[in-house]
Amino acid sequence: MTQRVYNFSAGPAVLPLPVLEQVAREMLALPGVGASILEISHRSGAFLPIIEDAEKNLRQLLSIPDDYAVLFLQGGGRLQFSMVPMNLLAPGQVADYILTGSWGNDALKEAKKAGQTRIAWDGKAAHYDRLPSREDLDLEPQAAYVHFTSNETIQGVQFAAEPEVGDVPLVCDASSDFLSRPLPIRKYGLLYACAQKNAGPAGVTVVIIRKDLLKRSDPKLPGYLNYDVHAQNNSMWNTPPTFSVYVLKLITEWLLGDVGGLEAMHARNKEKARLLYDEIQRSGGFYAGHAQPNCRSLMNVTFRLPSDELTAQFVSEAKQRGLTELKGHRSVGGIRASIYNAMPTAGVEALRDFMEEFRRKNQE
Ligand SMILES: *Cc1c(COP(=O)(O)O)cnc(C)c1O
């Protein structure tokens, strides 16, 4: 087998090794089926239990109540930037957006094409290194919904708890921290996540929506863009992304089995992030964290080195050690280490050790 690196990619990202091994074992023929997951009908007796188990396992992991629907869609996080306002924002209404980084801004850009929006808070002046306090939020009590991004993948800032928005439905882009911790689903009107950061391969996006909100979907919307159509058809209105749903199902089994649930996953994630933030803290300014300490992401650890030369050297020396994809997003610069669920603690320890050694060699 080819040597696997420690892959710190922001997405598509590392997947659990036992899941990849199972996919490899079953690739030519699913047990009892005699054909590959890539070759079978989405309406076959072989696939239906796969998508049903994926939903059942998500419901168990997140304690999703019965009055919420779980949808498996395509089009990624970005299609949700459009579907959310197309379905939930009626003419004459307004939607509030909390902007804590690049993805929230992109969500707002699409929403503006569909209806009227407001900005409830914008962290731009501080380069998106922080989150709003409750008092900072300027909310419209009659808004159709409030949208926020639980984890800003590029800047590395993450809400530890949901913003308080009263009775207005809370809509969350949870693309980069979905399944990394338990969530109080009742606080949400709608939550969406593309899978390829933390929950599976690219191609499937999970939408969890409170069923009363399905009534808002205008029947004149194109069928694919209508949440109610997907809910009525159990995500089978058209062919769902069968392979991606299958891998997502295996990941939910890994979380329920090997990992022991989302509390345990969250504890592991906190410990991994602590290893890196402690090294940043110890470095005496050599590594400068982007996010303020009280809103640091457990998923994407962002920091800068004293110069672009040292940053480039860091990335290239790390790569020689089998620590890859550490270059920060072009809009923020520096380093970004994405340490999603499937990144083993050993990988984070290897990065921490490298950071320490690199600092000793290069600190003035
Ligand atoms: C990656 C990401 C997206 C975009 O997802 P696509 O599937 O590429 O459309 C949206 N929001 C967040 C927070 C992300 O990290």
mmCIF file of C-alpha atoms and ligand atoms in Angstrom, residues 75-78 81 103 149 151 153 173 175-176 194 196-197, ligand 1:
data_model
loop_
_atom_site.group_PDB
_atom_site.id
_atom_site.type_symbol
_atom_site.label_atom_id
_atom_site.label_comp_id
_atom_site.label_asym_id
_atom_site.label_seq_id
_atom_site.Cartn_x
_atom_site.Cartn_y
_atom_site.Cartn_z
ATOM 1 C CA GLY A 75 -25.164 21.032 -5.025
ATOM 2 C CA GLY A 76 -22.975 21.434 -1.943
ATOM 3 C CA GLY A 77 -23.044 24.150 0.662
ATOM 4 C CA ARG A 78 -23.353 26.751 -2.047
ATOM 5 C CA PHE A 81 -26.947 29.593 0.020
ATOM 6 C CA TRP A 103 -18.607 31.749 3.881
ATOM 7 C CA THR A 149 -22.000 30.034 9.974
ATOM 8 C CA ASN A 151 -17.534 27.389 11.849
ATOM 9 C CA THR A 153 -13.510 27.323 7.631
ATOM 10 C CA ASP A 173 -24.313 26.632 7.671
ATOM 11 C CA SER A 175 -20.602 22.579 6.634
ATOM 12 C CA SER A 176 -17.248 22.447 8.390
ATOM 13 C CA CYS A 194 -21.979 19.701 2.697
ATOM 14 C CA GLN A 196 -16.796 16.833 2.310
ATOM 15 C CA LYS A 197 -15.304 18.605 5.315
HETATM 16 C C1 LIG B 1 -16.791 24.392 2.074
HETATM 17 C C2 LIG B 1 -17.856 25.214 2.641
HETATM 18 C C3 LIG B 1 -18.949 25.628 1.863
HETATM 19 C C4 LIG B 1 -19.078 25.348 0.363
HETATM 20 O O1 LIG B 1 -19.365 24.070 0.081
HETATM 21 P P1 LIG B 1 -19.486 23.555 -1.442
HETATM 22 O O2 LIG B 1 -19.915 22.160 -1.227
HETATM 23 O O3 LIG B 1 -18.159 23.726 -2.095
HETATM 24 O O4 LIG B 1 -20.534 24.378 -2.096
HETATM 25 C C5 LIG B 1 -19.931 26.384 2.460
HETATM 26 N N1 LIG B 1 -19.843 26.739 3.758
HETATM 27 C C6 LIG B 1 -18.797 26.378 4.540
HETATM 28 C C7 LIG B 1 -18.749 26.802 5.955
HETATM 29 C C8 LIG B 1 -17.774 25.593 4.005
HETATM 30 O O5 LIG B 1 -16.734 25.251 4.760
#
